[in-house]
Amino acid sequence: MAHGTSGKAGLARIAHMDRIRIVGGNELNGIIPISGAKNAALPLMIASLLTSDTLTLENVPHLADVELLMRILGNHGVDVAVNGRRERQEDGYSRTIHFTCRTIVDTTAPYELVAKMRASFWVIGPLLAREGQARVSLPGGCAIGTRPVDLFIEGLEALGATMEIDGGYINATAPKGGLIGARYVFPKVSVGATHVLMMAATLARGTTVIGNAAREPEVVDLANCLIAMGAKISGAGTSTITIEGVTSLSGARHRVLPDRIETGTYAMAVAMTGGDVTLENTDMALLDTALESLRRAGADVSPTNNGIRIMRNGGGIKPVDVVTDPFPGFPTDLQAQFMALMTRSSGISHITETIFENRFMHVQELARLGAKISLSGQTARIEGVEKLKGAPVMATDLRASVSLVIAGLAAEGETLVSRIYHLDRGFERLEDKLTRCGAIVERISD
Ligand code: UD1
């Protein structure tokens, strides 16, 4: 298997001690290809557990989280085939990968693996639907909040499953004859719980109606793939999803949708540095709210044939208030990046985080670069400064870490970002993509 960044060993291992060095001050100009969405690829890969046929996914981003999930799925009996160069796309980024789970050999997802990536908990849905049982470790704590699993438990219980917590694991058992379709309204919007309930319901007896479902594009992408596999699903993308259970699913070929968070991240980087960049293989419709906020901040945003052109030529960055919300609201996964942008605005802006209670760890690090930010509850008040100054900073989570890169691109002098394994979880070849547009960004291996 070819590896994008070094070709030596597993992404997660090699990147552990790496740092990113940025020399700020350059505009971004050029073309950035956008990868397949991590947050779609993960549930799509997990959907391969629902069928004994091959599920082929195109445009799978080359990321540490994807590699880890391949290992996790391998434990359950999924054969993963990456066909090297022949199957790679022209630009050499995302790949086509074949997943085949003839039989499920193990219905246990162990703590050591689930603790590394919360989304691996989602195997609980397909395992339960196909095998009638699953033993899955609780995900444990997470840097950006408590992130409980109550909604998964309640939702699967609604389909007739018995859910017992035992020694840090959930033992889930379907009734004899399999899960039973039901109506369930989520008390709170959850992307992961919507994915899981939708997957589980595809093989349940009868009809399931999910109310207050997440409307994220990744939910729609998963539904489209499941439909190609023979599932009967309608309403994905609205808050009511209806799934009519079928007895089995087949294989399919599906292309992972573009990564809207990566798209928004680079759009914010351009708004920050100034310049003119075309983001290719992506779609404005995936991130209307975030792009509207960027326009208000002073960027020009326009559609191209297969992507988005983003420009800021002269003119400063205007202060804009945002509040994160489930889709179609402003995504929490772009909150840190937008805050980085606002540190250089010409006034005072406020950013309110409503999805995760502890997602402001980037504030302290941005302050090291000279940002003026104060926190009051779930709201950050950002007073724009004339200039940021490079400094050593530490990545704390996936999206926070890229906000430091954005700030570093506009800071005077050198910024060194450590703990960048967080970045490798979610951004494919970040330094290549930025360097191609004129930034000075390099990976330093100690
Ligand atoms: C997904 C995304 C993540 C994004 C988040 C919100 C993936 C792999 N990850 O995470 O990048 O930031 O959506 O857009 O797609 N909650 C409960 N009980 C539950 C489940 C969730 O209270 O059983 C809470 C969470 O703590 C959080 C909120 O619901 O406060 C939303 O979380 P959720 O949508 O489930 O996030 P993820 O699916 O984990």
PDB file of C-alpha atoms in Angstrom, residues 78-337:
ATOM      1  CA  VAL A  78     -13.515  -7.436   6.488  1.00  0.00           C
ATOM      2  CA  ASP A  79     -10.985  -8.063   3.745  1.00  0.00           C
ATOM      3  CA  VAL A  80      -9.590  -4.715   2.584  1.00  0.00           C
ATOM      4  CA  ALA A  81      -8.009  -4.397  -0.854  1.00  0.00           C
ATOM      5  CA  VAL A  82      -6.247  -1.250  -1.998  1.00  0.00           C
ATOM      6  CA  ASN A  83      -5.128  -1.731  -5.553  1.00  0.00           C
ATOM      7  CA  GLY A  84      -2.042   0.431  -5.541  1.00  0.00           C
ATOM      8  CA  ARG A  85      -1.302   2.895  -8.283  1.00  0.00           C
ATOM      9  CA  ARG A  86      -3.727   1.499 -10.818  1.00  0.00           C
ATOM     10  CA  GLU A  87      -6.683   2.465  -8.682  1.00  0.00           C
ATOM     11  CA  ARG A  88      -5.355   5.807  -7.559  1.00  0.00           C
ATOM     12  CA  GLN A  89      -6.799   8.944  -8.950  1.00  0.00           C
ATOM     13  CA  GLU A  90      -4.851  11.158 -11.279  1.00  0.00           C
ATOM     14  CA  ASP A  91      -3.789  13.590  -8.632  1.00  0.00           C
ATOM     15  CA  GLY A  92      -2.481  10.740  -6.475  1.00  0.00           C
ATOM     16  CA  TYR A  93      -4.569  11.624  -3.457  1.00  0.00           C
ATOM     17  CA  SER A  94      -7.686   9.729  -2.388  1.00  0.00           C
ATOM     18  CA  ARG A  95      -7.953   6.052  -3.321  1.00  0.00           C
ATOM     19  CA  THR A  96     -10.408   3.394  -4.386  1.00  0.00           C
ATOM     20  CA  ILE A  97     -10.706   0.657  -1.779  1.00  0.00           C
ATOM     21  CA  HIS A  98     -12.632  -2.631  -1.834  1.00  0.00           C
ATOM     22  CA  PHE A  99     -14.180  -3.967   1.367  1.00  0.00           C
ATOM     23  CA  THR A 100     -15.469  -7.527   1.537  1.00  0.00           C
ATOM     24  CA  CYS A 101     -16.934  -9.108   4.651  1.00  0.00           C
ATOM     25  CA  ARG A 102     -17.896 -12.683   3.629  1.00  0.00           C
ATOM     26  CA  THR A 103     -18.517 -13.601   7.248  1.00  0.00           C
ATOM     27  CA  ILE A 104     -18.240 -11.658  10.448  1.00  0.00           C
ATOM     28  CA  VAL A 105     -15.556 -13.475  12.405  1.00  0.00           C
ATOM     29  CA  ASP A 106     -15.720 -11.411  15.598  1.00  0.00           C
ATOM     30  CA  THR A 107     -18.571  -9.313  16.980  1.00  0.00           C
ATOM     31  CA  THR A 108     -16.404  -7.673  19.649  1.00  0.00           C
ATOM     32  CA  ALA A 109     -14.876  -4.232  19.174  1.00  0.00           C
ATOM     33  CA  PRO A 110     -12.180  -3.983  21.861  1.00  0.00           C
ATOM     34  CA  TYR A 111     -11.371  -1.018  24.060  1.00  0.00           C
ATOM     35  CA  GLU A 112      -7.833  -0.597  22.678  1.00  0.00           C
ATOM     36  CA  LEU A 113      -9.239   0.208  19.245  1.00  0.00           C
ATOM     37  CA  VAL A 114     -12.504   2.007  20.055  1.00  0.00           C
ATOM     38  CA  ALA A 115     -10.684   4.319  22.480  1.00  0.00           C
ATOM     39  CA  LYS A 116      -8.456   5.524  19.623  1.00  0.00           C
ATOM     40  CA  MET A 117     -11.310   6.665  17.428  1.00  0.00           C
ATOM     41  CA  ARG A 118     -14.817   7.292  18.604  1.00  0.00           C
ATOM     42  CA  ALA A 119     -16.427   6.551  15.239  1.00  0.00           C
ATOM     43  CA  SER A 120     -15.334   2.913  15.507  1.00  0.00           C
ATOM     44  CA  PHE A 121     -18.126   2.542  18.094  1.00  0.00           C
ATOM     45  CA  TRP A 122     -20.500   2.793  15.138  1.00  0.00           C
ATOM     46  CA  VAL A 123     -19.774  -0.824  14.139  1.00  0.00           C
ATOM     47  CA  ILE A 124     -22.392  -1.651  16.769  1.00  0.00           C
ATOM     48  CA  GLY A 125     -25.214  -0.959  14.278  1.00  0.00           C
ATOM     49  CA  PRO A 126     -24.181  -3.262  11.414  1.00  0.00           C
ATOM     50  CA  LEU A 127     -22.893  -6.019  13.741  1.00  0.00           C
ATOM     51  CA  LEU A 128     -26.193  -6.086  15.577  1.00  0.00           C
ATOM     52  CA  ALA A 129     -28.227  -5.991  12.379  1.00  0.00           C
ATOM     53  CA  ARG A 130     -26.317  -8.744  10.587  1.00  0.00           C
ATOM     54  CA  GLU A 131     -25.254 -11.033  13.461  1.00  0.00           C
ATOM     55  CA  GLY A 132     -27.894 -10.277  16.071  1.00  0.00           C
ATOM     56  CA  GLN A 133     -25.260  -9.371  18.627  1.00  0.00           C
ATOM     57  CA  ALA A 134     -22.343  -7.062  19.288  1.00  0.00           C
ATOM     58  CA  ARG A 135     -19.992  -6.382  22.170  1.00  0.00           C
ATOM     59  CA  VAL A 136     -18.516  -2.953  21.698  1.00  0.00           C
ATOM     60  CA  SER A 137     -16.347  -0.999  24.096  1.00  0.00           C
ATOM     61  CA  LEU A 138     -17.681   2.329  25.290  1.00  0.00           C
ATOM     62  CA  PRO A 139     -15.593   5.030  23.579  1.00  0.00           C
ATOM     63  CA  GLY A 140     -14.384   6.643  26.786  1.00  0.00           C
ATOM     64  CA  GLY A 141     -13.542  10.295  27.333  1.00  0.00           C
ATOM     65  CA  CYS A 142     -12.711  12.656  24.561  1.00  0.00           C
ATOM     66  CA  ALA A 143     -10.781  15.889  24.498  1.00  0.00           C
ATOM     67  CA  ILE A 144     -13.676  17.903  23.086  1.00  0.00           C
ATOM     68  CA  GLY A 145     -16.346  16.966  25.589  1.00  0.00           C
ATOM     69  CA  THR A 146     -18.022  14.059  27.304  1.00  0.00           C
ATOM     70  CA  ARG A 147     -19.735  12.728  24.165  1.00  0.00           C
ATOM     71  CA  PRO A 148     -21.987  10.088  25.710  1.00  0.00           C
ATOM     72  CA  VAL A 149     -23.648   7.213  23.814  1.00  0.00           C
ATOM     73  CA  ASP A 150     -27.136   7.393  25.319  1.00  0.00           C
ATOM     74  CA  LEU A 151     -28.736   8.186  21.960  1.00  0.00           C
ATOM     75  CA  PHE A 152     -27.244   5.079  20.349  1.00  0.00           C
ATOM     76  CA  ILE A 153     -28.519   2.951  23.230  1.00  0.00           C
ATOM     77  CA  GLU A 154     -32.029   4.391  23.156  1.00  0.00           C
ATOM     78  CA  GLY A 155     -32.266   4.211  19.385  1.00  0.00           C
ATOM     79  CA  LEU A 156     -31.182   0.583  19.157  1.00  0.00           C
ATOM     80  CA  GLU A 157     -33.439  -0.322  22.078  1.00  0.00           C
ATOM     81  CA  ALA A 158     -36.309   1.146  20.093  1.00  0.00           C
ATOM     82  CA  LEU A 159     -35.533  -1.456  17.399  1.00  0.00           C
ATOM     83  CA  GLY A 160     -35.935  -4.186  20.029  1.00  0.00           C
ATOM     84  CA  ALA A 161     -32.277  -4.647  21.017  1.00  0.00           C
ATOM     85  CA  THR A 162     -31.282  -5.395  24.587  1.00  0.00           C
ATOM     86  CA  MET A 163     -28.417  -3.148  25.605  1.00  0.00           C
ATOM     87  CA  GLU A 164     -26.414  -4.002  28.702  1.00  0.00           C
ATOM     88  CA  ILE A 165     -23.343  -2.232  30.013  1.00  0.00           C
ATOM     89  CA  ASP A 166     -20.779  -4.627  31.419  1.00  0.00           C
ATOM     90  CA  GLY A 167     -17.158  -3.912  32.299  1.00  0.00           C
ATOM     91  CA  GLY A 168     -16.843  -0.877  30.034  1.00  0.00           C
ATOM     92  CA  TYR A 169     -18.548  -2.651  27.144  1.00  0.00           C
ATOM     93  CA  ILE A 170     -22.030  -2.561  25.709  1.00  0.00           C
ATOM     94  CA  ASN A 171     -23.468  -5.991  25.057  1.00  0.00           C
ATOM     95  CA  ALA A 172     -26.148  -5.554  22.435  1.00  0.00           C
ATOM     96  CA  THR A 173     -28.493  -8.379  21.502  1.00  0.00           C
ATOM     97  CA  ALA A 174     -31.236  -8.348  18.896  1.00  0.00           C
ATOM     98  CA  PRO A 175     -34.504 -10.207  19.482  1.00  0.00           C
ATOM     99  CA  LYS A 176     -34.834 -13.694  17.949  1.00  0.00           C
ATOM    100  CA  GLY A 177     -35.477 -13.170  14.259  1.00  0.00           C
ATOM    101  CA  GLY A 178     -33.613  -9.842  14.215  1.00  0.00           C
ATOM    102  CA  LEU A 179     -34.221  -6.167  14.892  1.00  0.00           C
ATOM    103  CA  ILE A 180     -37.749  -4.844  14.487  1.00  0.00           C
ATOM    104  CA  GLY A 181     -38.598  -1.609  12.688  1.00  0.00           C
ATOM    105  CA  ALA A 182     -39.968   1.140  14.922  1.00  0.00           C
ATOM    106  CA  ARG A 183     -40.533   4.865  15.176  1.00  0.00           C
ATOM    107  CA  TYR A 184     -37.873   6.699  17.172  1.00  0.00           C
ATOM    108  CA  VAL A 185     -37.413  10.425  17.629  1.00  0.00           C
ATOM    109  CA  PHE A 186     -33.946  11.510  18.774  1.00  0.00           C
ATOM    110  CA  PRO A 187     -34.169  13.935  21.714  1.00  0.00           C
ATOM    111  CA  LYS A 188     -31.028  15.629  20.328  1.00  0.00           C
ATOM    112  CA  VAL A 189     -29.473  15.683  16.861  1.00  0.00           C
ATOM    113  CA  SER A 190     -26.553  13.269  16.562  1.00  0.00           C
ATOM    114  CA  VAL A 191     -24.691  12.507  13.367  1.00  0.00           C
ATOM    115  CA  GLY A 192     -23.218   9.221  14.616  1.00  0.00           C
ATOM    116  CA  ALA A 193     -26.430   7.926  16.178  1.00  0.00           C
ATOM    117  CA  THR A 194     -28.315   8.746  12.959  1.00  0.00           C
ATOM    118  CA  HIS A 195     -25.743   6.782  10.907  1.00  0.00           C
ATOM    119  CA  VAL A 196     -25.968   3.818  13.262  1.00  0.00           C
ATOM    120  CA  LEU A 197     -29.740   3.664  13.507  1.00  0.00           C
ATOM    121  CA  MET A 198     -30.102   4.026   9.747  1.00  0.00           C
ATOM    122  CA  MET A 199     -27.617   1.203   9.108  1.00  0.00           C
ATOM    123  CA  ALA A 200     -29.220  -1.052  11.723  1.00  0.00           C
ATOM    124  CA  ALA A 201     -32.725  -0.421  10.348  1.00  0.00           C
ATOM    125  CA  THR A 202     -31.798  -1.460   6.794  1.00  0.00           C
ATOM    126  CA  LEU A 203     -31.885  -5.131   7.872  1.00  0.00           C
ATOM    127  CA  ALA A 204     -34.686  -4.858  10.461  1.00  0.00           C
ATOM    128  CA  ARG A 205     -38.105  -6.431   9.962  1.00  0.00           C
ATOM    129  CA  GLY A 206     -40.622  -3.771   8.990  1.00  0.00           C
ATOM    130  CA  THR A 207     -40.380  -0.014   8.734  1.00  0.00           C
ATOM    131  CA  THR A 208     -38.302   2.350  10.864  1.00  0.00           C
ATOM    132  CA  VAL A 209     -38.967   6.062  11.043  1.00  0.00           C
ATOM    133  CA  ILE A 210     -36.176   8.185  12.539  1.00  0.00           C
ATOM    134  CA  GLY A 211     -37.324  11.592  13.752  1.00  0.00           C
ATOM    135  CA  ASN A 212     -35.034  14.561  14.494  1.00  0.00           C
ATOM    136  CA  ALA A 213     -32.389  12.870  12.349  1.00  0.00           C
ATOM    137  CA  ALA A 214     -29.110  14.606  11.537  1.00  0.00           C
ATOM    138  CA  ARG A 215     -29.294  16.278   8.101  1.00  0.00           C
ATOM    139  CA  GLU A 216     -25.564  16.399   7.424  1.00  0.00           C
ATOM    140  CA  PRO A 217     -24.457  15.673   3.822  1.00  0.00           C
ATOM    141  CA  GLU A 218     -22.539  12.659   5.182  1.00  0.00           C
ATOM    142  CA  VAL A 219     -25.850  11.127   6.319  1.00  0.00           C
ATOM    143  CA  VAL A 220     -27.176  11.592   2.785  1.00  0.00           C
ATOM    144  CA  ASP A 221     -24.018  10.049   1.344  1.00  0.00           C
ATOM    145  CA  LEU A 222     -24.355   6.994   3.578  1.00  0.00           C
ATOM    146  CA  ALA A 223     -28.046   6.679   2.670  1.00  0.00           C
ATOM    147  CA  ASN A 224     -27.214   6.860  -1.052  1.00  0.00           C
ATOM    148  CA  CYS A 225     -24.631   4.108  -0.682  1.00  0.00           C
ATOM    149  CA  LEU A 226     -27.013   1.941   1.343  1.00  0.00           C
ATOM    150  CA  ILE A 227     -29.674   2.466  -1.336  1.00  0.00           C
ATOM    151  CA  ALA A 228     -27.155   1.337  -3.983  1.00  0.00           C
ATOM    152  CA  MET A 229     -26.640  -1.758  -1.814  1.00  0.00           C
ATOM    153  CA  GLY A 230     -30.379  -2.489  -1.954  1.00  0.00           C
ATOM    154  CA  ALA A 231     -31.661  -0.676   1.131  1.00  0.00           C
ATOM    155  CA  LYS A 232     -34.996   1.114   1.012  1.00  0.00           C
ATOM    156  CA  ILE A 233     -34.448   4.556   2.491  1.00  0.00           C
ATOM    157  CA  SER A 234     -36.214   7.842   1.926  1.00  0.00           C
ATOM    158  CA  GLY A 235     -35.922  11.261   3.506  1.00  0.00           C
ATOM    159  CA  ALA A 236     -32.166  11.360   4.188  1.00  0.00           C
ATOM    160  CA  GLY A 237     -31.161  15.013   4.304  1.00  0.00           C
ATOM    161  CA  THR A 238     -34.417  15.927   6.045  1.00  0.00           C
ATOM    162  CA  SER A 239     -35.104  15.432   9.726  1.00  0.00           C
ATOM    163  CA  THR A 240     -37.320  12.382   9.105  1.00  0.00           C
ATOM    164  CA  ILE A 241     -35.737   9.299   7.566  1.00  0.00           C
ATOM    165  CA  THR A 242     -37.841   6.260   6.696  1.00  0.00           C
ATOM    166  CA  ILE A 243     -36.222   2.866   6.250  1.00  0.00           C
ATOM    167  CA  GLU A 244     -38.108  -0.178   5.074  1.00  0.00           C
ATOM    168  CA  GLY A 245     -36.135  -3.238   6.176  1.00  0.00           C
ATOM    169  CA  VAL A 246     -34.885  -5.777   3.619  1.00  0.00           C
ATOM    170  CA  THR A 247     -33.569  -9.304   4.247  1.00  0.00           C
ATOM    171  CA  SER A 248     -30.103  -8.727   2.823  1.00  0.00           C
ATOM    172  CA  LEU A 249     -27.933  -6.117   1.150  1.00  0.00           C
ATOM    173  CA  SER A 250     -25.594  -6.547  -1.796  1.00  0.00           C
ATOM    174  CA  GLY A 251     -22.314  -4.929  -2.767  1.00  0.00           C
ATOM    175  CA  ALA A 252     -22.084  -1.590  -4.558  1.00  0.00           C
ATOM    176  CA  ARG A 253     -19.654   0.952  -5.912  1.00  0.00           C
ATOM    177  CA  HIS A 254     -19.889   4.388  -4.368  1.00  0.00           C
ATOM    178  CA  ARG A 255     -17.900   7.596  -4.542  1.00  0.00           C
ATOM    179  CA  VAL A 256     -17.278   9.368  -1.227  1.00  0.00           C
ATOM    180  CA  LEU A 257     -18.561  12.939  -1.327  1.00  0.00           C
ATOM    181  CA  PRO A 258     -16.113  15.877  -1.062  1.00  0.00           C
ATOM    182  CA  ASP A 259     -14.877  16.897   2.361  1.00  0.00           C
ATOM    183  CA  ARG A 260     -16.802  20.045   3.256  1.00  0.00           C
ATOM    184  CA  ILE A 261     -14.660  20.633   6.343  1.00  0.00           C
ATOM    185  CA  GLU A 262     -11.441  20.463   4.348  1.00  0.00           C
ATOM    186  CA  THR A 263     -13.093  22.759   1.780  1.00  0.00           C
ATOM    187  CA  GLY A 264     -14.051  25.278   4.439  1.00  0.00           C
ATOM    188  CA  THR A 265     -10.637  25.064   6.085  1.00  0.00           C
ATOM    189  CA  TYR A 266      -8.763  26.023   2.919  1.00  0.00           C
ATOM    190  CA  ALA A 267     -11.348  28.685   2.113  1.00  0.00           C
ATOM    191  CA  MET A 268     -10.655  30.214   5.519  1.00  0.00           C
ATOM    192  CA  ALA A 269      -6.910  29.944   4.984  1.00  0.00           C
ATOM    193  CA  VAL A 270      -7.249  31.986   1.768  1.00  0.00           C
ATOM    194  CA  ALA A 271      -9.499  34.526   3.482  1.00  0.00           C
ATOM    195  CA  MET A 272      -6.790  34.796   6.132  1.00  0.00           C
ATOM    196  CA  THR A 273      -3.719  35.194   3.913  1.00  0.00           C
ATOM    197  CA  GLY A 274      -5.358  36.872   0.936  1.00  0.00           C
ATOM    198  CA  GLY A 275      -4.888  35.600  -2.605  1.00  0.00           C
ATOM    199  CA  ASP A 276      -6.894  33.640  -5.158  1.00  0.00           C
ATOM    200  CA  VAL A 277      -7.405  29.893  -4.888  1.00  0.00           C
ATOM    201  CA  THR A 278      -9.662  27.441  -6.681  1.00  0.00           C
ATOM    202  CA  LEU A 279     -10.781  24.516  -4.566  1.00  0.00           C
ATOM    203  CA  GLU A 280     -11.374  21.602  -6.939  1.00  0.00           C
ATOM    204  CA  ASN A 281     -13.635  18.556  -6.675  1.00  0.00           C
ATOM    205  CA  THR A 282     -15.948  20.143  -4.166  1.00  0.00           C
ATOM    206  CA  ASP A 283     -19.320  21.817  -4.005  1.00  0.00           C
ATOM    207  CA  MET A 284     -20.515  25.124  -2.531  1.00  0.00           C
ATOM    208  CA  ALA A 285     -23.859  23.576  -1.584  1.00  0.00           C
ATOM    209  CA  LEU A 286     -22.095  21.492   1.073  1.00  0.00           C
ATOM    210  CA  LEU A 287     -21.183  24.530   3.148  1.00  0.00           C
ATOM    211  CA  ASP A 288     -23.478  27.444   2.384  1.00  0.00           C
ATOM    212  CA  THR A 289     -23.541  28.827   5.908  1.00  0.00           C
ATOM    213  CA  ALA A 290     -19.780  28.824   6.377  1.00  0.00           C
ATOM    214  CA  LEU A 291     -19.186  30.406   2.957  1.00  0.00           C
ATOM    215  CA  GLU A 292     -21.751  33.083   3.720  1.00  0.00           C
ATOM    216  CA  SER A 293     -19.823  33.911   6.900  1.00  0.00           C
ATOM    217  CA  LEU A 294     -16.642  34.148   4.835  1.00  0.00           C
ATOM    218  CA  ARG A 295     -18.317  36.535   2.401  1.00  0.00           C
ATOM    219  CA  ARG A 296     -19.399  38.717   5.272  1.00  0.00           C
ATOM    220  CA  ALA A 297     -15.802  38.644   6.486  1.00  0.00           C
ATOM    221  CA  GLY A 298     -14.708  40.129   3.159  1.00  0.00           C
ATOM    222  CA  ALA A 299     -13.856  37.167   0.917  1.00  0.00           C
ATOM    223  CA  ASP A 300     -15.145  36.731  -2.626  1.00  0.00           C
ATOM    224  CA  VAL A 301     -16.640  33.278  -3.051  1.00  0.00           C
ATOM    225  CA  SER A 302     -17.906  32.010  -6.391  1.00  0.00           C
ATOM    226  CA  PRO A 303     -18.703  28.642  -7.976  1.00  0.00           C
ATOM    227  CA  THR A 304     -16.490  27.107 -10.677  1.00  0.00           C
ATOM    228  CA  ASN A 305     -17.160  24.097 -12.921  1.00  0.00           C
ATOM    229  CA  ASN A 306     -16.278  21.588 -10.256  1.00  0.00           C
ATOM    230  CA  GLY A 307     -15.519  23.603  -7.182  1.00  0.00           C
ATOM    231  CA  ILE A 308     -15.194  27.001  -5.583  1.00  0.00           C
ATOM    232  CA  ARG A 309     -13.041  30.030  -6.225  1.00  0.00           C
ATOM    233  CA  ILE A 310     -12.125  32.030  -3.178  1.00  0.00           C
ATOM    234  CA  MET A 311     -10.366  35.373  -3.250  1.00  0.00           C
ATOM    235  CA  ARG A 312      -9.407  38.178  -0.967  1.00  0.00           C
ATOM    236  CA  ASN A 313      -7.440  40.830  -2.757  1.00  0.00           C
ATOM    237  CA  GLY A 314      -6.826  43.817  -0.561  1.00  0.00           C
ATOM    238  CA  GLY A 315      -9.510  44.871   1.869  1.00  0.00           C
ATOM    239  CA  GLY A 316      -9.223  43.700   5.434  1.00  0.00           C
ATOM    240  CA  ILE A 317     -10.995  40.957   7.351  1.00  0.00           C
ATOM    241  CA  LYS A 318     -14.282  42.150   8.835  1.00  0.00           C
ATOM    242  CA  PRO A 319     -15.546  40.873  12.182  1.00  0.00           C
ATOM    243  CA  VAL A 320     -18.420  38.364  11.896  1.00  0.00           C
ATOM    244  CA  ASP A 321     -20.331  36.595  14.679  1.00  0.00           C
ATOM    245  CA  VAL A 322     -21.112  32.901  14.269  1.00  0.00           C
ATOM    246  CA  VAL A 323     -22.967  30.258  16.247  1.00  0.00           C
ATOM    247  CA  THR A 324     -22.293  26.586  15.559  1.00  0.00           C
ATOM    248  CA  ASP A 325     -25.300  24.387  14.876  1.00  0.00           C
ATOM    249  CA  PRO A 326     -26.163  21.031  13.325  1.00  0.00           C
ATOM    250  CA  PHE A 327     -26.317  21.107   9.510  1.00  0.00           C
ATOM    251  CA  PRO A 328     -27.286  23.340   7.744  1.00  0.00           C
ATOM    252  CA  GLY A 329     -25.927  25.637  10.455  1.00  0.00           C
ATOM    253  CA  PHE A 330     -22.322  26.721  10.846  1.00  0.00           C
ATOM    254  CA  PRO A 331     -20.329  23.491  11.438  1.00  0.00           C
ATOM    255  CA  THR A 332     -18.602  22.997  14.768  1.00  0.00           C
ATOM    256  CA  ASP A 333     -15.767  21.414  12.791  1.00  0.00           C
ATOM    257  CA  LEU A 334     -14.997  24.834  11.259  1.00  0.00           C
ATOM    258  CA  GLN A 335     -15.326  26.814  14.469  1.00  0.00           C
ATOM    259  CA  ALA A 336     -11.624  26.820  15.375  1.00  0.00           C
ATOM    260  CA  GLN A 337     -10.581  27.750  11.844  1.00  0.00           C
TER     261      GLN A 337
END
